[in-house]
Tab-separated table of C-alpha atoms and ligand atoms in Angstrom:
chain	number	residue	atom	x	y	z
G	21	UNK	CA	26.927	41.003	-75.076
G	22	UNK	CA	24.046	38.687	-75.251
G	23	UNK	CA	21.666	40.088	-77.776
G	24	UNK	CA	22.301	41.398	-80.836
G	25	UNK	CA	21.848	45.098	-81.414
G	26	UNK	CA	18.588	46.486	-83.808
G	27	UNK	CA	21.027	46.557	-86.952
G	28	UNK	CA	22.163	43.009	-86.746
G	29	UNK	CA	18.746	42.026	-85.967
G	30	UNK	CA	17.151	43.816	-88.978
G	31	UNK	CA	20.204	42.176	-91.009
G	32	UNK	CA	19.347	38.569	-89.825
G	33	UNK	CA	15.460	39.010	-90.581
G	34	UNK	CA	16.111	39.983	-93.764
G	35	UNK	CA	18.594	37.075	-94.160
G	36	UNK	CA	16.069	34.467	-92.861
G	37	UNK	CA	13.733	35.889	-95.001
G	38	UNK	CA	15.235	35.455	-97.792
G	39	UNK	CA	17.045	31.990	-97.163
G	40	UNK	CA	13.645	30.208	-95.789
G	41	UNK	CA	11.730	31.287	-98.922
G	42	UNK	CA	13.793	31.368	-101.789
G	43	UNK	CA	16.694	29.470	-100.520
G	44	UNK	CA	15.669	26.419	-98.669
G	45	UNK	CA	12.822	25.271	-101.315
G	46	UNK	CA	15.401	24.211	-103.950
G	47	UNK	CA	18.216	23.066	-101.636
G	48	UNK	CA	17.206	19.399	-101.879
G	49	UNK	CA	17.036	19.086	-105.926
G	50	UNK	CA	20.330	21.350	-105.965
G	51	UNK	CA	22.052	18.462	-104.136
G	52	UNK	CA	20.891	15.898	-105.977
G	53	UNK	CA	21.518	17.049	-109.662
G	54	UNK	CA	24.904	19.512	-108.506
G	55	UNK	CA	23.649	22.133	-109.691
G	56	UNK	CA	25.599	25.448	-108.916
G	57	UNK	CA	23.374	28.414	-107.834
G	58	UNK	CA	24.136	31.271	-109.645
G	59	UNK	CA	20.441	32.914	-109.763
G	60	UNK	CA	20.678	32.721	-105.821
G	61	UNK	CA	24.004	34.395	-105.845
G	62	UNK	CA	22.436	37.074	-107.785
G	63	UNK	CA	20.145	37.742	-106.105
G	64	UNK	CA	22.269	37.412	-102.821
G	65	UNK	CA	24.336	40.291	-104.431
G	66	UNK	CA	21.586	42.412	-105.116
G	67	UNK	CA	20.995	42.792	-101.443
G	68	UNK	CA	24.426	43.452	-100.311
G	69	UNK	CA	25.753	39.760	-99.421
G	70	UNK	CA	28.307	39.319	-101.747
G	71	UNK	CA	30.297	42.486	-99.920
G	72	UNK	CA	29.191	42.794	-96.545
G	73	UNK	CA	32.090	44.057	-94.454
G	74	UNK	CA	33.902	45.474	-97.506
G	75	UNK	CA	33.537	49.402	-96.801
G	76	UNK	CA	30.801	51.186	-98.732
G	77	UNK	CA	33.531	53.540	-100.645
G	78	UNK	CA	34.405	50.598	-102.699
G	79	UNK	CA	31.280	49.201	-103.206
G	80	UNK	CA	30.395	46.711	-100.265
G	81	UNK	CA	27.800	47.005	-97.711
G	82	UNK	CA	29.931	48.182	-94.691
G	83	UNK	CA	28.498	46.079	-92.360
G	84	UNK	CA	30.640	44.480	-88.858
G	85	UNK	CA	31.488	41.142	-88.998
G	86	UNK	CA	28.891	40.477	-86.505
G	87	UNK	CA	26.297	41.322	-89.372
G	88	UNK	CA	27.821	38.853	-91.780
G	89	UNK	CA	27.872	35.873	-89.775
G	90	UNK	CA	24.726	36.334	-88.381
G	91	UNK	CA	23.415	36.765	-91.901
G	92	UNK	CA	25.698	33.857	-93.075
G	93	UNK	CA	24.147	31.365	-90.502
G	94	UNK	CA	21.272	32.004	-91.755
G	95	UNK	CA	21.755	31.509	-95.431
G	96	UNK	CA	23.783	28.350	-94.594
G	97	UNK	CA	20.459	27.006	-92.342
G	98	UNK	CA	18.880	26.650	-95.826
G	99	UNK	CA	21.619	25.676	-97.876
G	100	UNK	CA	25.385	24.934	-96.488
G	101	UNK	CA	26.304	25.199	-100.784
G	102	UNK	CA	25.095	28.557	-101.190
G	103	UNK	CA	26.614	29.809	-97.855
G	104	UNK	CA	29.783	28.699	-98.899
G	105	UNK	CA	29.660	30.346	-101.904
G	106	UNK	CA	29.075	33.525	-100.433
G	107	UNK	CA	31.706	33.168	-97.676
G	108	UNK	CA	34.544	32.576	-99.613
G	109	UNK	CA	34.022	35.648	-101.906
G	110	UNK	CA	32.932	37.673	-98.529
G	111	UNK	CA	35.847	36.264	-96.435
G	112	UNK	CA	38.667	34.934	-98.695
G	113	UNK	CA	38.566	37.168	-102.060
G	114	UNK	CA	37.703	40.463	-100.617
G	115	UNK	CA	39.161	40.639	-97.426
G	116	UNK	CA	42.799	40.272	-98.063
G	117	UNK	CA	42.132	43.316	-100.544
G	118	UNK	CA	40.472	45.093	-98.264
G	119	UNK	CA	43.064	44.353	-95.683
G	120	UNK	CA	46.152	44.618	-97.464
G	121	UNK	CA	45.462	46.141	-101.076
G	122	UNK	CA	46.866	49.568	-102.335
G	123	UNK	CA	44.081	52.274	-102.821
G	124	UNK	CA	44.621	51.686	-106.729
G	125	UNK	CA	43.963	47.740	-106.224
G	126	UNK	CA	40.834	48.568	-103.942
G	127	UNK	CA	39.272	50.604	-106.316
G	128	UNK	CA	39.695	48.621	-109.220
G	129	UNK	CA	38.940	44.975	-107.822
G	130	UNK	CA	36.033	45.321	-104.730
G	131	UNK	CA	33.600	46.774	-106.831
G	132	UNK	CA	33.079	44.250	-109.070
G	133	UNK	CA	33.633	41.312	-106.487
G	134	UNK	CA	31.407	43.372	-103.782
G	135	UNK	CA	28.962	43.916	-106.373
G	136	UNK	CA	28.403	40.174	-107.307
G	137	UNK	CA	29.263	41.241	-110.972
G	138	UNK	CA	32.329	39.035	-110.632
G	139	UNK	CA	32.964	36.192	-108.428
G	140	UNK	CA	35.917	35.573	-105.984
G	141	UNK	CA	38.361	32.768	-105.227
G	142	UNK	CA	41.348	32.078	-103.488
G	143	UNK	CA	43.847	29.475	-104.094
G	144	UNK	CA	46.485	28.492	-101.343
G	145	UNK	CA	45.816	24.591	-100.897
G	146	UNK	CA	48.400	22.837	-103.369
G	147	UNK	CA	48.391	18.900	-103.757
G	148	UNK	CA	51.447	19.100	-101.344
G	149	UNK	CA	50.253	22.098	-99.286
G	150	UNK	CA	47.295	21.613	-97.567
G	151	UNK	CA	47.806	21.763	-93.495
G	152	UNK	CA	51.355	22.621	-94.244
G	153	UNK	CA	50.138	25.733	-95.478
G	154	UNK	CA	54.175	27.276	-95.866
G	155	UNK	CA	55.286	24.507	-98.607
G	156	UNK	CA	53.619	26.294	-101.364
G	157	UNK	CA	55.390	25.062	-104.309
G	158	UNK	CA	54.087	27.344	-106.910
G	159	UNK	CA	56.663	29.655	-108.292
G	160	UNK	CA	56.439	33.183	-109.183
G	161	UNK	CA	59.403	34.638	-111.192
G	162	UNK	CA	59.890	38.262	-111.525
G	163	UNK	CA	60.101	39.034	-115.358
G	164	UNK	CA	60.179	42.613	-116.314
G	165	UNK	CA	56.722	44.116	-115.394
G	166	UNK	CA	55.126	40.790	-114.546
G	167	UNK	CA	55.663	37.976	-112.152
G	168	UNK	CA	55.234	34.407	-113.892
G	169	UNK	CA	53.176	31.524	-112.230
G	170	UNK	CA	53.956	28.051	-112.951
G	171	UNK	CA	51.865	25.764	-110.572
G	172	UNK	CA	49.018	23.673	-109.276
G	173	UNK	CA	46.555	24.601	-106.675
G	174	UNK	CA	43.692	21.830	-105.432
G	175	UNK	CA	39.994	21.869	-104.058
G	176	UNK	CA	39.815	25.663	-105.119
G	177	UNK	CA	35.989	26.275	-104.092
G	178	UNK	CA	34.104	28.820	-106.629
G	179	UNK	CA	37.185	28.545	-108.925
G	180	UNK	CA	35.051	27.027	-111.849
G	181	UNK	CA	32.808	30.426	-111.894
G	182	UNK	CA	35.148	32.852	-110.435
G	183	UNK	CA	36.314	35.585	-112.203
G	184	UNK	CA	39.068	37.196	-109.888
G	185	UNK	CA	41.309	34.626	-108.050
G	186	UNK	CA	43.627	35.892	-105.317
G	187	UNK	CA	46.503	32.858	-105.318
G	188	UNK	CA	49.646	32.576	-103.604
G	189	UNK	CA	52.875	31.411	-105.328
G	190	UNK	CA	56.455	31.203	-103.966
G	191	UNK	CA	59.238	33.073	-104.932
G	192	UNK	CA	61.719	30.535	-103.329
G	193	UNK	CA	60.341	26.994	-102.458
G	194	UNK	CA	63.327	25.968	-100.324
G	195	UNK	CA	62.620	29.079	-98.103
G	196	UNK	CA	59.083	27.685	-97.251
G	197	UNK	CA	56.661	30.415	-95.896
G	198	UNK	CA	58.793	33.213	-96.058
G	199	UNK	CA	59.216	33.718	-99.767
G	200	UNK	CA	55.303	33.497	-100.459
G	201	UNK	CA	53.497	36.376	-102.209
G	202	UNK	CA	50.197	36.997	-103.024
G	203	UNK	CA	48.659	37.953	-106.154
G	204	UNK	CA	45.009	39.226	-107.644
G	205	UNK	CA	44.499	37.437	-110.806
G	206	UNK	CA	42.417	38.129	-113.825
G	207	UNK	CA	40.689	34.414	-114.115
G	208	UNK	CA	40.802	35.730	-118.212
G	209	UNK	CA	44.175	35.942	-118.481
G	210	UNK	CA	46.542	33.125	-120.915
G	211	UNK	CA	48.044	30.542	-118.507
G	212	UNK	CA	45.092	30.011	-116.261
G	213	UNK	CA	43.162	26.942	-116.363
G	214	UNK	CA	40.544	25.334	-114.169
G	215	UNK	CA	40.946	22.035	-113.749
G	216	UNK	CA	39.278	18.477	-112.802
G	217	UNK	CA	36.112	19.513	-111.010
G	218	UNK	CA	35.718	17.800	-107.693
G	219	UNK	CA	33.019	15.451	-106.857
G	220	UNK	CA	32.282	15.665	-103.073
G	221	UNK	CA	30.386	13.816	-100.297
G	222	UNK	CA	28.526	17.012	-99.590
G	223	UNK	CA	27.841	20.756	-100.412
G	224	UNK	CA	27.431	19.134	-104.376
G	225	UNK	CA	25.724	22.303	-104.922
G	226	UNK	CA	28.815	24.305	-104.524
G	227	UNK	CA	31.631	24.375	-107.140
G	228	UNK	CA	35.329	23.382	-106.233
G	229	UNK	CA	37.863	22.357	-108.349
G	230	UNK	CA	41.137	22.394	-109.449
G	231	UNK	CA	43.421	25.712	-110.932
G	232	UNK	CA	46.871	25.375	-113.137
G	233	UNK	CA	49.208	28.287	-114.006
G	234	UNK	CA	51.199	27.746	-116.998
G	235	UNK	CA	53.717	30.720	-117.407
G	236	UNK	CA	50.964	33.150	-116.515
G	237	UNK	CA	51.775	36.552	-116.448
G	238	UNK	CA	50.232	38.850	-113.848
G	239	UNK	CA	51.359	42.300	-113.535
G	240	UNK	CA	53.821	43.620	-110.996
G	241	UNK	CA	50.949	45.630	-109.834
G	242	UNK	CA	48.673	42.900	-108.675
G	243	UNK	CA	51.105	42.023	-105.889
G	244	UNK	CA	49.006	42.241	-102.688
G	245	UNK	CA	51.176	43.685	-99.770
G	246	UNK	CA	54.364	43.611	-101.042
G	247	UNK	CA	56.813	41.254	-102.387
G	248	UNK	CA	57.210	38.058	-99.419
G	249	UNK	CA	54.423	39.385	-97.731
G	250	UNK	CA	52.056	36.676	-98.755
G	251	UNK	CA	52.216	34.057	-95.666
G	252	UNK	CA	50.694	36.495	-93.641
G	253	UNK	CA	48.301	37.498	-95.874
G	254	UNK	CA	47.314	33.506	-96.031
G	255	UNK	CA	47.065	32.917	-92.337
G	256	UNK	CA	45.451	36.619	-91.565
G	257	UNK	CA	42.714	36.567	-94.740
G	258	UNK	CA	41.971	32.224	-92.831
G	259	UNK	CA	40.940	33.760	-89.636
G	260	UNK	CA	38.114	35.874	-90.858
G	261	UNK	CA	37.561	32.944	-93.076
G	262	UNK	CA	37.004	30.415	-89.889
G	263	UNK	CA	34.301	32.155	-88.302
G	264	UNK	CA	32.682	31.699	-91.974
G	265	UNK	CA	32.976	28.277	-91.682
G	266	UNK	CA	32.032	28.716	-87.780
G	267	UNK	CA	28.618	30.716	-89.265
G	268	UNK	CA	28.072	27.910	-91.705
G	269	UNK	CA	28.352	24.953	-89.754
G	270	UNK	CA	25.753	27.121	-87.158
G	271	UNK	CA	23.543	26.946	-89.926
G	272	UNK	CA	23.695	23.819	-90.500
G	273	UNK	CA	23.535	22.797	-86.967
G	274	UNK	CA	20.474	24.808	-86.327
G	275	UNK	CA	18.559	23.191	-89.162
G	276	UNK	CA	19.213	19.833	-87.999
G	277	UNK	CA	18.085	20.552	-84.461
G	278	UNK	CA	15.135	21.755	-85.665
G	279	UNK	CA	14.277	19.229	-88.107
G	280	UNK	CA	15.279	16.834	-85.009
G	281	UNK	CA	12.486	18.934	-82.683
G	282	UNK	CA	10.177	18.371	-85.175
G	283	UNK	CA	10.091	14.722	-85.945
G	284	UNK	CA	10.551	13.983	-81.932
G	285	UNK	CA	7.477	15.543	-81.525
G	286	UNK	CA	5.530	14.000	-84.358
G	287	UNK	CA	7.009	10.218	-85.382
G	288	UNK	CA	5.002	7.923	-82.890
G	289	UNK	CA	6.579	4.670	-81.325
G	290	UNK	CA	4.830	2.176	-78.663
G	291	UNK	CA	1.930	4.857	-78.423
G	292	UNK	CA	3.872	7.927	-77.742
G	293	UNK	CA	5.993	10.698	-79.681
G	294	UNK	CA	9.070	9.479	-79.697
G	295	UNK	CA	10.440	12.944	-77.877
G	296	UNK	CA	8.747	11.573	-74.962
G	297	UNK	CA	11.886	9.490	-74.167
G	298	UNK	CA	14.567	10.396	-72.127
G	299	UNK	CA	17.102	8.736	-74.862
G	300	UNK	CA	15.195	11.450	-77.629
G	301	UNK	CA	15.249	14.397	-74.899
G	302	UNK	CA	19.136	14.058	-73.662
G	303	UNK	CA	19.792	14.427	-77.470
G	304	UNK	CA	17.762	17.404	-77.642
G	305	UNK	CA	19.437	18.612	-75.207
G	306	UNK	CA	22.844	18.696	-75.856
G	307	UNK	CA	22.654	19.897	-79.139
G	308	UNK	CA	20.682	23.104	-77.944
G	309	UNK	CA	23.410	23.542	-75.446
G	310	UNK	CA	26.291	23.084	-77.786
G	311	UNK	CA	24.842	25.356	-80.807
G	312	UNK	CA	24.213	28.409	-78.079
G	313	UNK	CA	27.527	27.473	-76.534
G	314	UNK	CA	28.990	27.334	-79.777
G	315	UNK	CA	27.386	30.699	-81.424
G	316	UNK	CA	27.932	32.507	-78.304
G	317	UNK	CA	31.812	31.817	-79.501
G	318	UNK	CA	31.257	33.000	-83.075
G	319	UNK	CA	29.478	35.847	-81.958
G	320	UNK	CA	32.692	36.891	-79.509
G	321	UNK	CA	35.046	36.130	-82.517
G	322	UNK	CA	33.025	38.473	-84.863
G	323	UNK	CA	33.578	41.017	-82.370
G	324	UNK	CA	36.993	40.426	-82.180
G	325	UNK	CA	37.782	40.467	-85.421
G	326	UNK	CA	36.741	43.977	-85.491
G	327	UNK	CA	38.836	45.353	-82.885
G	328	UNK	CA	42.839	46.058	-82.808
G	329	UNK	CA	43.937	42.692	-81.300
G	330	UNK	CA	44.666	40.592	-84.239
G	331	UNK	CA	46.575	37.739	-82.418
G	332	UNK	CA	43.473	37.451	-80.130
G	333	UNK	CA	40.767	37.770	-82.752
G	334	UNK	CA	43.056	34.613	-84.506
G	335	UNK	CA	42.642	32.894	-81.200
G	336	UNK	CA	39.032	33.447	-80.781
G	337	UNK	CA	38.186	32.929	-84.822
G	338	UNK	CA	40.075	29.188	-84.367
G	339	UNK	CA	38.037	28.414	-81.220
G	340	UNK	CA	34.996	29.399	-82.948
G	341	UNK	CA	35.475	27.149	-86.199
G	342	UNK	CA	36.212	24.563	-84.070
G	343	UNK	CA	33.578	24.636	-81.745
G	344	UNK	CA	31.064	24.707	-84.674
G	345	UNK	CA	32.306	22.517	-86.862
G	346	UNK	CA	32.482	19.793	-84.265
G	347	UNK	CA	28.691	21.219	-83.604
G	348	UNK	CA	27.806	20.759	-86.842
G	349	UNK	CA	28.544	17.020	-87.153
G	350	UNK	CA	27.153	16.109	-83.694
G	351	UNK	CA	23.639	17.898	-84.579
G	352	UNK	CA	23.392	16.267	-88.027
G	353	UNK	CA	24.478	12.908	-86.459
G	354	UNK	CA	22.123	13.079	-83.865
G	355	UNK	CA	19.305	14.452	-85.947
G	356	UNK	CA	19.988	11.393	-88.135
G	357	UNK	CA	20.036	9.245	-85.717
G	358	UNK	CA	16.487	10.851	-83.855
G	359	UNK	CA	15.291	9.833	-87.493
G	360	UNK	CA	15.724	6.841	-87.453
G	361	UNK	CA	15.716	4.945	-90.881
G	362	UNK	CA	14.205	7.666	-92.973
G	363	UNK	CA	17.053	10.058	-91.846
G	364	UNK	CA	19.541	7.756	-94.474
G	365	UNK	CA	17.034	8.514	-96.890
G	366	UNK	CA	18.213	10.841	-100.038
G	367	UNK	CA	14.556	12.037	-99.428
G	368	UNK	CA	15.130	13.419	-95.840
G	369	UNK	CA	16.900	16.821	-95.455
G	370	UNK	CA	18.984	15.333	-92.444
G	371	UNK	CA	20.470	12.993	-94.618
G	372	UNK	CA	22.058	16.561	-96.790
G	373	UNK	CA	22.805	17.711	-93.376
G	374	UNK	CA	24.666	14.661	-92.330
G	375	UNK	CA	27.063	15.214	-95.108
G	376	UNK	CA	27.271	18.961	-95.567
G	377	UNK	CA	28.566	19.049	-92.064
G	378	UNK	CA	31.379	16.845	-92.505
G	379	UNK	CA	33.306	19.663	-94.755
G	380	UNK	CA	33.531	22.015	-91.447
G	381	UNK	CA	35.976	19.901	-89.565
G	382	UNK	CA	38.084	19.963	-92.862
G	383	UNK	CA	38.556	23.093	-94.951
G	384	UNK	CA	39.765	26.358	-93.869
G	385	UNK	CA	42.372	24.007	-91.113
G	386	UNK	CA	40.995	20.899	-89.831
G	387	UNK	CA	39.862	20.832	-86.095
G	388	UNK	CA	43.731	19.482	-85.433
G	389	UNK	CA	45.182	22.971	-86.647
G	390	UNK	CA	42.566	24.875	-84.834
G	391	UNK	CA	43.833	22.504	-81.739
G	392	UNK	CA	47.396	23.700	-82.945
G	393	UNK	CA	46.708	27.601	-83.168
G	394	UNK	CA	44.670	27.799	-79.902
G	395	UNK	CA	47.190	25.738	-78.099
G	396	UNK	CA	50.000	27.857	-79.055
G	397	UNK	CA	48.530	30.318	-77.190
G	398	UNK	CA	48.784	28.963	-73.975
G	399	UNK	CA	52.031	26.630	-74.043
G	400	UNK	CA	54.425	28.654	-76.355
J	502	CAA	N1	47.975	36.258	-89.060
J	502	CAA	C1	49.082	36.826	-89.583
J	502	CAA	N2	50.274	36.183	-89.646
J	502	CAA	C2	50.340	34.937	-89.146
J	502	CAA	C3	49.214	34.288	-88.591
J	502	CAA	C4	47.991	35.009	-88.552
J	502	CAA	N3	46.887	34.459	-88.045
J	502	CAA	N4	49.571	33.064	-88.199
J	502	CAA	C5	50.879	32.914	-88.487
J	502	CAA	N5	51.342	34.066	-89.069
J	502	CAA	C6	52.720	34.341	-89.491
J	502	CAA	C7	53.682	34.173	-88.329
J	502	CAA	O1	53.779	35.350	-87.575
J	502	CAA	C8	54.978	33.839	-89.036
J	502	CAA	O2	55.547	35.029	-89.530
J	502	CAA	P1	57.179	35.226	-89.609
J	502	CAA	O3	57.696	34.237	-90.564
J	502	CAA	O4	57.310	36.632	-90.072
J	502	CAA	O5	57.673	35.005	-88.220
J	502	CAA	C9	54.514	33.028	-90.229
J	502	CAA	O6	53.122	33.367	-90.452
J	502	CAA	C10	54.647	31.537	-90.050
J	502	CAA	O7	53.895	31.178	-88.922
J	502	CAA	P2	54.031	29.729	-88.258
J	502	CAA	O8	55.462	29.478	-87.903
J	502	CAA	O9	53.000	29.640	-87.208
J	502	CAA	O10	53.672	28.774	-89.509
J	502	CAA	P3	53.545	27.218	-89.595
J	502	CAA	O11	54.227	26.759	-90.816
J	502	CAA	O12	53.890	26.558	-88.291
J	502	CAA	O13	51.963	26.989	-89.899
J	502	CAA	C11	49.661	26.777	-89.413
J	502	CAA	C12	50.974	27.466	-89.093
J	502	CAA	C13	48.663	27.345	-88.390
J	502	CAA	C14	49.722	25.271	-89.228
J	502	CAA	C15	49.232	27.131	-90.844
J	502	CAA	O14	50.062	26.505	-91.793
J	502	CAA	C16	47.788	26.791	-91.145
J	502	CAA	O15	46.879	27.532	-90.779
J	502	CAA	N6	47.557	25.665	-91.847
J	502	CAA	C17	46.211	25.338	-92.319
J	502	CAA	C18	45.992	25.857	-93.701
J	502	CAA	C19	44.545	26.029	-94.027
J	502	CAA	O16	43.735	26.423	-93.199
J	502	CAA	N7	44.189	25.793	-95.266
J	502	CAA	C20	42.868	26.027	-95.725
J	502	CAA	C21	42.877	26.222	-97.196
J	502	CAA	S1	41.774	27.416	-97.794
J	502	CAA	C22	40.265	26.693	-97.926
J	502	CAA	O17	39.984	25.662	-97.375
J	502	CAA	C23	39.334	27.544	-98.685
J	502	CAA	C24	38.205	26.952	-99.378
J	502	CAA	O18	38.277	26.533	-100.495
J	502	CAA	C25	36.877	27.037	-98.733
């Protein structure tokens, strides 16, 4: 499959649409002055964006994966901050409720996090569990009705505007991985705080910070999948995640290439556009051939991810995040680099570029645990 069928197609013009005219003119100031886009997410839920893949009976779009990272790359071609912001409610709040919630827990949370009227999060990183996703420290203590969270959870992206949080707590440290459970939480409820917001090298626009849980209560009946179940709930809801992060770090790649194009063509030096050198061209040309190379991979994990094989879909989601992330950074370095001094300018959009791309290779598993889950595949 080489070309994307009519309904994708329709899906990414309307997504280009929308992210070249009312995305892309206010990217720049956004970065500057951190400013978190919450008129853009409306609007991004009015059309659909906030829910794509989550089934149209509970409120979401219905769309394949395919749709939603095509779509994705394109909002995240205009602005990495609002792509992100939009993944993790598509890929990391919704999806492990679509994939693992009850029918009562379906009904009652997509809506409302499909819908855009409430915003998603999900907190698994801890200050001591970040690659070492299995020594989740937080505890969860069955009480009666309730379990009871005690714990700290860091870089929690849309956790300073999200209302629904789905978090993962331990309900026996020293057993690592295999006593983790997952839970929907009401952001509302006593015991849950946001904490220190994070100030980051790039994607300022987006909002990540940190989350404590101080005896809160959540109700036996917001376990997600059962009680120990929660591990694979991580690991499975991170692979749809990844080609996310694969999408975004398209996007980003993509703009930078172009903005690249454009100034080779038009900055002159010693009486000649500058793309007129082989040094320029070579450039050019290896970051056209790794962004097709590398959304050619997306593109096969999307379609993955919708069939039966989940172990190969995992495979094929890690290769793609990889692949794009390490994309991402080579475009915006090189598109930097084709710009000479003005690209370290705060008034240049490659300079944004240069250091929205650098969060690829980092969240959702670094480039070493991709390494790590596609090599297991092969050696064992
Ligand atoms: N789907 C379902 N289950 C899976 C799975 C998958 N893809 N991968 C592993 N599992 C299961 C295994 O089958 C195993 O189950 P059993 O105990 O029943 O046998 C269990 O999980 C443990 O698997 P491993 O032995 O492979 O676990 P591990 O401790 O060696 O860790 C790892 C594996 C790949 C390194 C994992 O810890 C990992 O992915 N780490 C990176 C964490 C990460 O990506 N964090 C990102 C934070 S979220 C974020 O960045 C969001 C944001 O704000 C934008």
């Amino acid at each position: 499959m080489f070309d994307l069928p009519d309904d994708v197609l329709q899906i990414q013009q309307l997504a280009r649409d929308f992210a070249r005219k009312e995305i892309l003119p206010g990217a720049q100031h956004r970065d500057h002055v951190h400013e978190f886009p919450a008129d853009l997410v409306r609007q991004l839920s009015e059309m659909g964006f906030m829910g794509m893949v989550v089934p149209e009976a509970y409120g979401g779009a219905g769309l394949s994966t395919l749709a939603y990272v095509v779509a994705l790359e394109e909002i995240c071609y205009a602005d990495a901050s609002v792509g992100v912001t939009m993944s993790v409610n598509n890929s990391l709040a919704c999806a492990p409720i679509v994939a693992s919630g009850t029918e009562a827990q379906k009904l009652k949370w997509l809506p409302r996090l499909a819908s855009g009227e409430q915003l998603g999060c999900y907190a698994l990183t801890e200050p001591d569990a970040g690659s070492d996703a299995g020594a989740q420290r937080t505890r969860a203590v069955r009480d009666g009705d309730d379990y009871v969270l005690d714990g700290n959870k860091i870089w929690i992206t849309n956790a300073p505007y999200a209302q629904v949080c789905v978090a993962y707590a331990n309900l026996a440290p020293e057993e690592r991985h295999k006593g983790v459970c997952a839970f929907i939480i009401d952001a509302s409820s006593p015991g849950y705080r946001i904490g220190k917001l994070e100030e980051k090298l790039g994607i300022t626009s987006s909002a990540t910070s940190e989350l404590s849980f101080e005896g809160l209560r959540v109700p036996a009946e917001n376990l997600l999948g059962g009680e120990r179940r929660g591990f694979g709930i991580a690991m499975a809801t991170l692979d749809g995640g990844r080609i996310g992060i694969a999408a975004q770090a398209l996007g980003i790649a993509q703009r930078a290439f172009d903005l690249a194009c454009a100034h080779a063509k038009q900055r002159m030096a010693f009486g000649k556009p500058i793309g007129s050198n082989q040094a320029i061209q070579w450039m050019i040309a290896d970051m056209a051939t790794r962004i097709e190379s590398a959304r050619l991979l997306t593109w096969r994990a999307a379609i993955t991810k919708d069939g039966t094989d989940k172990a190969r879909a995992s495979h094929f989601c890690s290769m793609a995040k990889l692949a794009a992330s390490e994309t991402a950074n080579f475009c915006a370095d090189k598109a930097l680099q084709i710009h000479g001094g003005y690209g370290f300018s705060k008034e240049y959009e490659v300079e944004r570029l240069f250091r929205d791309a650098r969060i690829t290779t980092l969240y959702e598993g670094t480039s070493e645990i991709q390494r790590i889950v596609i090599s297991r595949n092969y050696l064992g």
